[in-house]
PDB file of C-alpha atoms in Angstrom:
ATOM      1  CA  LEU A   1       1.925  -7.247  27.276  1.00  0.00           C
ATOM      2  CA  LEU A   2      -0.244  -4.277  26.244  1.00  0.00           C
ATOM      3  CA  GLN A   3      -3.250  -3.076  27.613  1.00  0.00           C
ATOM      4  CA  LYS A   4      -5.306  -0.864  25.672  1.00  0.00           C
ATOM      5  CA  TYR A   5      -8.967  -1.949  26.335  1.00  0.00           C
ATOM      6  CA  ARG A   6     -10.490  -2.899  29.567  1.00  0.00           C
ATOM      7  CA  GLY A   7     -11.096  -6.378  30.484  1.00  0.00           C
ATOM      8  CA  ARG A   8      -8.271  -7.511  28.221  1.00  0.00           C
ATOM      9  CA  ALA A   9      -4.711  -7.637  27.587  1.00  0.00           C
ATOM     10  CA  LEU A  10      -2.300  -8.610  24.524  1.00  0.00           C
ATOM     11  CA  ALA A  11       0.796 -10.525  25.250  1.00  0.00           C
ATOM     12  CA  VAL A  12       3.453 -10.289  22.646  1.00  0.00           C
ATOM     13  CA  THR A  13       4.327 -13.928  22.907  1.00  0.00           C
ATOM     14  CA  THR A  14       7.262 -14.074  19.987  1.00  0.00           C
ATOM     15  CA  GLY A  15       8.487 -12.413  17.082  1.00  0.00           C
ATOM     16  CA  ALA A  16       8.173 -14.867  14.399  1.00  0.00           C
ATOM     17  CA  CYS A  17       5.741 -15.636  12.135  1.00  0.00           C
ATOM     18  CA  ALA A  18       4.790 -18.399   9.430  1.00  0.00           C
ATOM     19  CA  ILE A  19       4.644 -16.316   6.667  1.00  0.00           C
ATOM     20  CA  HIS A  20       6.049 -12.344   5.876  1.00  0.00           C
ATOM     21  CA  CYS A  21       2.962 -10.413   4.184  1.00  0.00           C
ATOM     22  CA  ARG A  22       3.959  -8.290   1.797  1.00  0.00           C
ATOM     23  CA  PHE A  23       1.109  -5.360   3.435  1.00  0.00           C
ATOM     24  CA  CYS A  24       2.035  -6.291   6.727  1.00  0.00           C
ATOM     25  CA  PHE A  25       2.529  -3.070   9.464  1.00  0.00           C
ATOM     26  CA  ARG A  26       5.136  -5.396  10.582  1.00  0.00           C
ATOM     27  CA  ARG A  27       7.228  -5.603   7.335  1.00  0.00           C
ATOM     28  CA  GLU A  28      10.225  -3.857   8.849  1.00  0.00           C
ATOM     29  CA  PHE A  29       9.638  -5.535  12.269  1.00  0.00           C
ATOM     30  CA  PRO A  30      13.277  -7.052  13.061  1.00  0.00           C
ATOM     31  CA  TYR A  31      12.089 -10.462  13.815  1.00  0.00           C
ATOM     32  CA  ALA A  32      15.481 -11.969  14.693  1.00  0.00           C
ATOM     33  CA  ASP A  33      16.158  -9.878  17.475  1.00  0.00           C
ATOM     34  CA  GLN A  34      13.151 -10.781  19.071  1.00  0.00           C
ATOM     35  CA  ALA A  35      13.241 -13.460  22.397  1.00  0.00           C
ATOM     36  CA  GLN A  36      10.520 -15.697  22.777  1.00  0.00           C
ATOM     37  CA  ALA A  37       8.341 -14.310  25.698  1.00  0.00           C
ATOM     38  CA  ASP A  38       9.073 -16.176  29.344  1.00  0.00           C
ATOM     39  CA  PRO A  39       5.523 -17.435  30.414  1.00  0.00           C
ATOM     40  CA  GLU A  40       6.227 -16.560  34.131  1.00  0.00           C
ATOM     41  CA  VAL A  41       7.619 -13.456  33.626  1.00  0.00           C
ATOM     42  CA  LEU A  42       4.183 -12.504  31.557  1.00  0.00           C
ATOM     43  CA  LEU A  43       1.850 -13.976  33.582  1.00  0.00           C
ATOM     44  CA  ALA A  44       3.133 -12.333  36.576  1.00  0.00           C
ATOM     45  CA  ALA A  45       2.438  -8.974  34.877  1.00  0.00           C
ATOM     46  CA  VAL A  46      -0.888 -10.270  33.732  1.00  0.00           C
ATOM     47  CA  ALA A  47      -1.533 -11.350  37.295  1.00  0.00           C
ATOM     48  CA  GLY A  48      -1.071  -7.371  38.165  1.00  0.00           C
ATOM     49  CA  LEU A  49      -4.183  -6.062  36.079  1.00  0.00           C
ATOM     50  CA  ALA A  50      -7.365  -6.794  38.228  1.00  0.00           C
ATOM     51  CA  ASP A  51      -9.493  -5.944  35.451  1.00  0.00           C
ATOM     52  CA  VAL A  52      -8.621  -8.331  32.959  1.00  0.00           C
ATOM     53  CA  ASP A  53     -10.836 -11.283  32.279  1.00  0.00           C
ATOM     54  CA  GLU A  54      -9.077 -12.104  28.388  1.00  0.00           C
ATOM     55  CA  LEU A  55      -5.677 -12.708  27.410  1.00  0.00           C
ATOM     56  CA  ILE A  56      -4.544 -12.221  23.727  1.00  0.00           C
ATOM     57  CA  LEU A  57      -2.106 -14.310  22.562  1.00  0.00           C
ATOM     58  CA  SER A  58      -0.012 -12.512  19.750  1.00  0.00           C
ATOM     59  CA  GLY A  59       3.242 -11.619  18.318  1.00  0.00           C
ATOM     60  CA  GLY A  60       4.598 -12.375  15.794  1.00  0.00           C
ATOM     61  CA  ASP A  61       2.519 -15.733  15.669  1.00  0.00           C
ATOM     62  CA  PRO A  62       1.442 -17.555  18.869  1.00  0.00           C
ATOM     63  CA  LEU A  63       1.100 -20.889  17.242  1.00  0.00           C
ATOM     64  CA  THR A  64       4.719 -21.038  15.590  1.00  0.00           C
ATOM     65  CA  LEU A  65       5.917 -21.575  19.578  1.00  0.00           C
ATOM     66  CA  SER A  66       6.410 -25.032  20.393  1.00  0.00           C
ATOM     67  CA  ASP A  67       3.731 -27.151  21.978  1.00  0.00           C
ATOM     68  CA  ALA A  68       5.805 -27.055  25.245  1.00  0.00           C
ATOM     69  CA  ARG A  69       6.085 -23.370  24.926  1.00  0.00           C
ATOM     70  CA  LEU A  70       2.365 -22.661  24.296  1.00  0.00           C
ATOM     71  CA  ALA A  71       1.148 -25.154  27.017  1.00  0.00           C
ATOM     72  CA  ALA A  72       3.441 -23.220  29.880  1.00  0.00           C
ATOM     73  CA  LEU A  73       1.546 -20.235  28.580  1.00  0.00           C
ATOM     74  CA  VAL A  74      -1.956 -21.882  28.310  1.00  0.00           C
ATOM     75  CA  GLU A  75      -1.060 -23.421  31.750  1.00  0.00           C
ATOM     76  CA  ALA A  76       0.097 -20.386  33.389  1.00  0.00           C
ATOM     77  CA  ALA A  77      -3.094 -18.329  32.180  1.00  0.00           C
ATOM     78  CA  ALA A  78      -5.530 -20.976  33.380  1.00  0.00           C
ATOM     79  CA  ALA A  79      -3.737 -20.569  36.858  1.00  0.00           C
ATOM     80  CA  LEU A  80      -5.073 -17.163  36.891  1.00  0.00           C
ATOM     81  CA  PRO A  81      -8.300 -16.813  38.799  1.00  0.00           C
ATOM     82  CA  GLN A  82      -9.184 -13.676  37.040  1.00  0.00           C
ATOM     83  CA  LEU A  83      -8.727 -14.779  33.604  1.00  0.00           C
ATOM     84  CA  GLN A  84     -11.892 -16.619  31.794  1.00  0.00           C
ATOM     85  CA  THR A  85     -11.084 -16.191  28.146  1.00  0.00           C
ATOM     86  CA  LEU A  86      -7.781 -16.903  25.631  1.00  0.00           C
ATOM     87  CA  ARG A  87      -7.655 -15.660  22.513  1.00  0.00           C
ATOM     88  CA  LEU A  88      -4.941 -16.706  19.946  1.00  0.00           C
ATOM     89  CA  HIS A  89      -4.318 -14.291  16.592  1.00  0.00           C
ATOM     90  CA  SER A  90      -2.753 -16.740  14.376  1.00  0.00           C
ATOM     91  CA  ARG A  91      -2.183 -16.932  10.192  1.00  0.00           C
ATOM     92  CA  VAL A  92      -0.820 -20.614  10.822  1.00  0.00           C
ATOM     93  CA  PRO A  93      -4.448 -22.168  10.365  1.00  0.00           C
ATOM     94  CA  VAL A  94      -4.404 -21.023   6.967  1.00  0.00           C
ATOM     95  CA  VAL A  95      -0.805 -20.861   5.825  1.00  0.00           C
ATOM     96  CA  LEU A  96       0.635 -23.791   7.395  1.00  0.00           C
ATOM     97  CA  PRO A  97      -2.650 -26.387   8.378  1.00  0.00           C
ATOM     98  CA  GLU A  98      -0.501 -28.932   9.196  1.00  0.00           C
ATOM     99  CA  ARG A  99       0.667 -27.288  12.253  1.00  0.00           C
ATOM    100  CA  ILE A 100      -2.830 -27.345  13.798  1.00  0.00           C
ATOM    101  CA  THR A 101      -2.349 -31.169  15.108  1.00  0.00           C
ATOM    102  CA  PRO A 102      -3.977 -33.236  17.599  1.00  0.00           C
ATOM    103  CA  ALA A 103      -1.650 -32.587  20.104  1.00  0.00           C
ATOM    104  CA  LEU A 104      -1.640 -28.933  20.171  1.00  0.00           C
ATOM    105  CA  CYS A 105      -5.800 -28.991  19.932  1.00  0.00           C
ATOM    106  CA  ALA A 106      -5.236 -31.304  23.125  1.00  0.00           C
ATOM    107  CA  LEU A 107      -3.806 -28.832  25.053  1.00  0.00           C
ATOM    108  CA  LEU A 108      -5.950 -26.270  23.874  1.00  0.00           C
ATOM    109  CA  ALA A 109      -8.848 -28.469  24.803  1.00  0.00           C
ATOM    110  CA  GLY A 110      -7.892 -29.108  28.368  1.00  0.00           C
ATOM    111  CA  SER A 111      -7.451 -25.322  29.460  1.00  0.00           C
ATOM    112  CA  ARG A 112     -10.940 -24.258  31.663  1.00  0.00           C
ATOM    113  CA  LEU A 113     -10.349 -20.928  29.689  1.00  0.00           C
ATOM    114  CA  ARG A 114     -12.949 -20.127  26.779  1.00  0.00           C
ATOM    115  CA  LEU A 115     -10.752 -20.208  23.894  1.00  0.00           C
ATOM    116  CA  VAL A 116     -11.327 -17.805  20.641  1.00  0.00           C
ATOM    117  CA  VAL A 117      -9.033 -18.701  17.715  1.00  0.00           C
ATOM    118  CA  VAL A 118      -8.697 -15.442  15.241  1.00  0.00           C
ATOM    119  CA  ILE A 119      -7.511 -16.280  11.498  1.00  0.00           C
ATOM    120  CA  HIS A 120      -6.631 -14.470   8.826  1.00  0.00           C
ATOM    121  CA  ALA A 121      -7.966 -14.923   5.561  1.00  0.00           C
ATOM    122  CA  ASN A 122      -8.126 -11.896   2.579  1.00  0.00           C
ATOM    123  CA  HIS A 123      -9.357 -14.230  -0.318  1.00  0.00           C
ATOM    124  CA  PRO A 124     -11.404 -17.364  -0.702  1.00  0.00           C
ATOM    125  CA  ASN A 125      -8.704 -19.291  -2.694  1.00  0.00           C
ATOM    126  CA  GLU A 126      -6.532 -19.271   0.528  1.00  0.00           C
ATOM    127  CA  LEU A 127      -9.215 -21.659   2.126  1.00  0.00           C
ATOM    128  CA  ASP A 128      -9.163 -25.455   0.829  1.00  0.00           C
ATOM    129  CA  ASP A 129      -9.551 -28.722   2.487  1.00  0.00           C
ATOM    130  CA  GLU A 130      -6.374 -29.065   4.366  1.00  0.00           C
ATOM    131  CA  VAL A 131      -7.696 -25.529   6.163  1.00  0.00           C
ATOM    132  CA  ASP A 132     -11.046 -26.865   6.648  1.00  0.00           C
ATOM    133  CA  ALA A 133      -9.711 -29.819   8.198  1.00  0.00           C
ATOM    134  CA  ALA A 134      -7.269 -27.508  10.322  1.00  0.00           C
ATOM    135  CA  LEU A 135     -10.301 -25.232  11.760  1.00  0.00           C
ATOM    136  CA  GLY A 136     -12.334 -28.226  12.332  1.00  0.00           C
ATOM    137  CA  ARG A 137     -10.090 -29.731  14.648  1.00  0.00           C
ATOM    138  CA  LEU A 138      -9.877 -26.281  16.143  1.00  0.00           C
ATOM    139  CA  ARG A 139     -13.662 -26.458  16.560  1.00  0.00           C
ATOM    140  CA  ALA A 140     -13.595 -29.882  18.113  1.00  0.00           C
ATOM    141  CA  ALA A 141     -11.093 -28.521  20.731  1.00  0.00           C
ATOM    142  CA  GLY A 142     -14.082 -25.970  21.836  1.00  0.00           C
ATOM    143  CA  ALA A 143     -12.667 -22.947  19.746  1.00  0.00           C
ATOM    144  CA  THR A 144     -15.056 -20.245  18.812  1.00  0.00           C
ATOM    145  CA  LEU A 145     -13.468 -19.138  15.126  1.00  0.00           C
ATOM    146  CA  LEU A 146     -13.312 -15.610  13.708  1.00  0.00           C
ATOM    147  CA  ASN A 147     -11.486 -14.061  10.658  1.00  0.00           C
ATOM    148  CA  GLN A 148      -9.763 -10.905   9.860  1.00  0.00           C
ATOM    149  CA  SER A 149      -9.217 -10.005   6.495  1.00  0.00           C
ATOM    150  CA  VAL A 150      -7.136  -6.503   5.192  1.00  0.00           C
ATOM    151  CA  LEU A 151      -8.857  -4.538   2.488  1.00  0.00           C
ATOM    152  CA  LEU A 152      -6.512  -4.687  -0.341  1.00  0.00           C
ATOM    153  CA  ALA A 153      -6.109  -3.296  -3.754  1.00  0.00           C
ATOM    154  CA  GLY A 154      -5.960  -6.050  -6.465  1.00  0.00           C
ATOM    155  CA  VAL A 155      -6.362  -8.830  -4.319  1.00  0.00           C
ATOM    156  CA  ASN A 156     -10.057  -8.416  -2.754  1.00  0.00           C
ATOM    157  CA  ASP A 157     -11.363  -4.829  -3.411  1.00  0.00           C
ATOM    158  CA  ASP A 158     -14.121  -6.369  -4.924  1.00  0.00           C
ATOM    159  CA  ALA A 159     -17.603  -7.317  -3.252  1.00  0.00           C
ATOM    160  CA  ALA A 160     -18.166 -10.439  -4.983  1.00  0.00           C
ATOM    161  CA  VAL A 161     -14.612 -11.858  -3.895  1.00  0.00           C
ATOM    162  CA  LEU A 162     -15.511 -10.254  -0.581  1.00  0.00           C
ATOM    163  CA  GLU A 163     -18.787 -12.293  -0.361  1.00  0.00           C
ATOM    164  CA  ARG A 164     -17.271 -15.237  -1.647  1.00  0.00           C
ATOM    165  CA  LEU A 165     -14.774 -14.931   1.123  1.00  0.00           C
ATOM    166  CA  SER A 166     -17.523 -14.465   3.813  1.00  0.00           C
ATOM    167  CA  ARG A 167     -19.730 -17.219   2.753  1.00  0.00           C
ATOM    168  CA  ARG A 168     -16.391 -19.645   2.554  1.00  0.00           C
ATOM    169  CA  LEU A 169     -15.721 -18.868   6.081  1.00  0.00           C
ATOM    170  CA  PHE A 170     -19.179 -19.700   7.239  1.00  0.00           C
ATOM    171  CA  ALA A 171     -18.901 -23.224   5.478  1.00  0.00           C
ATOM    172  CA  ALA A 172     -15.487 -23.529   7.332  1.00  0.00           C
ATOM    173  CA  GLY A 173     -17.419 -22.716  10.810  1.00  0.00           C
ATOM    174  CA  VAL A 174     -15.685 -19.353  10.869  1.00  0.00           C
ATOM    175  CA  LEU A 175     -17.328 -15.816  11.254  1.00  0.00           C
ATOM    176  CA  PRO A 176     -15.914 -13.226   9.544  1.00  0.00           C
ATOM    177  CA  TYR A 177     -14.893 -10.217  12.162  1.00  0.00           C
ATOM    178  CA  TYR A 178     -12.907  -7.679  10.993  1.00  0.00           C
ATOM    179  CA  LEU A 179     -12.135  -5.831   7.652  1.00  0.00           C
ATOM    180  CA  HIS A 180      -9.364  -3.674   8.270  1.00  0.00           C
ATOM    181  CA  GLN A 181      -8.119  -0.669   6.034  1.00  0.00           C
ATOM    182  CA  LEU A 182      -4.318  -1.071   5.126  1.00  0.00           C
ATOM    183  CA  ASP A 183      -2.118   0.634   7.730  1.00  0.00           C
ATOM    184  CA  ARG A 184      -0.156   3.098   6.236  1.00  0.00           C
ATOM    185  CA  VAL A 185       3.315   1.611   6.231  1.00  0.00           C
ATOM    186  CA  ALA A 186       6.593   2.162   4.180  1.00  0.00           C
ATOM    187  CA  GLY A 187       6.080   0.192   0.830  1.00  0.00           C
ATOM    188  CA  THR A 188       2.580  -0.906   1.286  1.00  0.00           C
ATOM    189  CA  HIS A 189       0.771   1.922  -0.974  1.00  0.00           C
ATOM    190  CA  ARG A 190       0.321  -0.021  -3.878  1.00  0.00           C
ATOM    191  CA  PHE A 191      -2.126  -2.209  -1.656  1.00  0.00           C
ATOM    192  CA  GLU A 192      -4.401   0.977  -0.201  1.00  0.00           C
ATOM    193  CA  VAL A 193      -7.894   1.321  -1.204  1.00  0.00           C
ATOM    194  CA  GLU A 194      -9.302   5.093  -0.769  1.00  0.00           C
ATOM    195  CA  PRO A 195     -11.532   4.989   2.267  1.00  0.00           C
ATOM    196  CA  ALA A 196     -14.808   6.454  -0.324  1.00  0.00           C
ATOM    197  CA  ARG A 197     -14.041   3.304  -2.413  1.00  0.00           C
ATOM    198  CA  ALA A 198     -13.413   0.983   1.040  1.00  0.00           C
ATOM    199  CA  ARG A 199     -16.957   2.272   2.261  1.00  0.00           C
ATOM    200  CA  ALA A 200     -18.726   1.657  -1.046  1.00  0.00           C
ATOM    201  CA  LEU A 201     -17.674  -1.997  -1.437  1.00  0.00           C
ATOM    202  CA  HIS A 202     -18.544  -2.595   2.499  1.00  0.00           C
ATOM    203  CA  GLY A 203     -22.212  -1.164   1.500  1.00  0.00           C
ATOM    204  CA  ALA A 204     -22.136  -3.633  -1.528  1.00  0.00           C
ATOM    205  CA  LEU A 205     -21.106  -6.472   0.696  1.00  0.00           C
ATOM    206  CA  ALA A 206     -23.864  -5.233   3.184  1.00  0.00           C
ATOM    207  CA  ALA A 207     -26.641  -5.913   0.390  1.00  0.00           C
ATOM    208  CA  ARG A 208     -25.277  -8.921  -0.123  1.00  0.00           C
ATOM    209  CA  LEU A 209     -25.148 -10.925   2.871  1.00  0.00           C
ATOM    210  CA  PRO A 210     -26.526 -11.452   6.156  1.00  0.00           C
ATOM    211  CA  GLY A 211     -25.744  -9.393   8.906  1.00  0.00           C
ATOM    212  CA  TYR A 212     -23.801 -12.413  10.574  1.00  0.00           C
ATOM    213  CA  LEU A 213     -21.733 -12.582   7.941  1.00  0.00           C
ATOM    214  CA  LEU A 214     -20.685  -9.133   7.591  1.00  0.00           C
ATOM    215  CA  PRO A 215     -17.235  -7.900   8.601  1.00  0.00           C
ATOM    216  CA  ARG A 216     -16.504  -4.985  10.448  1.00  0.00           C
ATOM    217  CA  LEU A 217     -14.924  -2.345   8.068  1.00  0.00           C
ATOM    218  CA  VAL A 218     -12.556  -0.784  10.759  1.00  0.00           C
ATOM    219  CA  ARG A 219      -8.744   1.642  10.572  1.00  0.00           C
ATOM    220  CA  GLU A 220      -6.514   1.538  13.336  1.00  0.00           C
ATOM    221  CA  VAL A 221      -5.392   5.428  13.596  1.00  0.00           C
ATOM    222  CA  ALA A 222      -2.348   6.495  16.040  1.00  0.00           C
ATOM    223  CA  GLY A 223      -3.726   8.154  19.448  1.00  0.00           C
ATOM    224  CA  ALA A 224      -7.282   6.592  18.705  1.00  0.00           C
ATOM    225  CA  PRO A 225      -9.270   4.596  21.982  1.00  0.00           C
ATOM    226  CA  GLY A 226     -10.001   1.975  19.643  1.00  0.00           C
ATOM    227  CA  LYS A 227     -10.401   0.560  16.064  1.00  0.00           C
ATOM    228  CA  LEU A 228     -12.723   3.345  14.233  1.00  0.00           C
ATOM    229  CA  PRO A 229     -15.448   2.399  12.051  1.00  0.00           C
ATOM    230  CA  LEU A 230     -15.331   3.730   8.273  1.00  0.00           C
TER     231      LEU A 230
END
């Protein structure tokens, strides 16, 4: 359980991911060594954080958990009166849309907590009819949908591609949230976009899109109190 910001805490629910992205800062993470979080232990820790009203389920990827384990987490979270919002960060709706089943949506919709799902798509080609349908099921369950992307050289470092991504996301009912500068970890140098070029791309994107479709360009810096805008 991590608390970096006032008002919200992040729970690492599992080490498992549905996909191992080549640019991920967790690319050397020992997934096989990680146990799944015990809901009672995790939520007991959350209960001790008086100023937290939002719980973020992360990992790994929380939607790689079984429905039963996820339901235990959601129910335990809803039992804490100070919690008002449950946020899930997941790549699953994009890379494994069939995981977004009616049963999963029903358990999410059945909670008293406001639901936010942050997906991860980097390129408009990642979104197809199956992904649209999965996102539609999440919206029908009451979820607010946001997207975060990573700026990747040779993949989406082009204003026209980023514009298409934002518009394609909006057509699927998702608002662009963050455009991340690459985390500097071993083996990812080929994907890095220099900050000056990243700012120029973001400026070009701002000229093409309304403000509500413009993701925030940010970078994580060790020791900083939050994400830093470029």
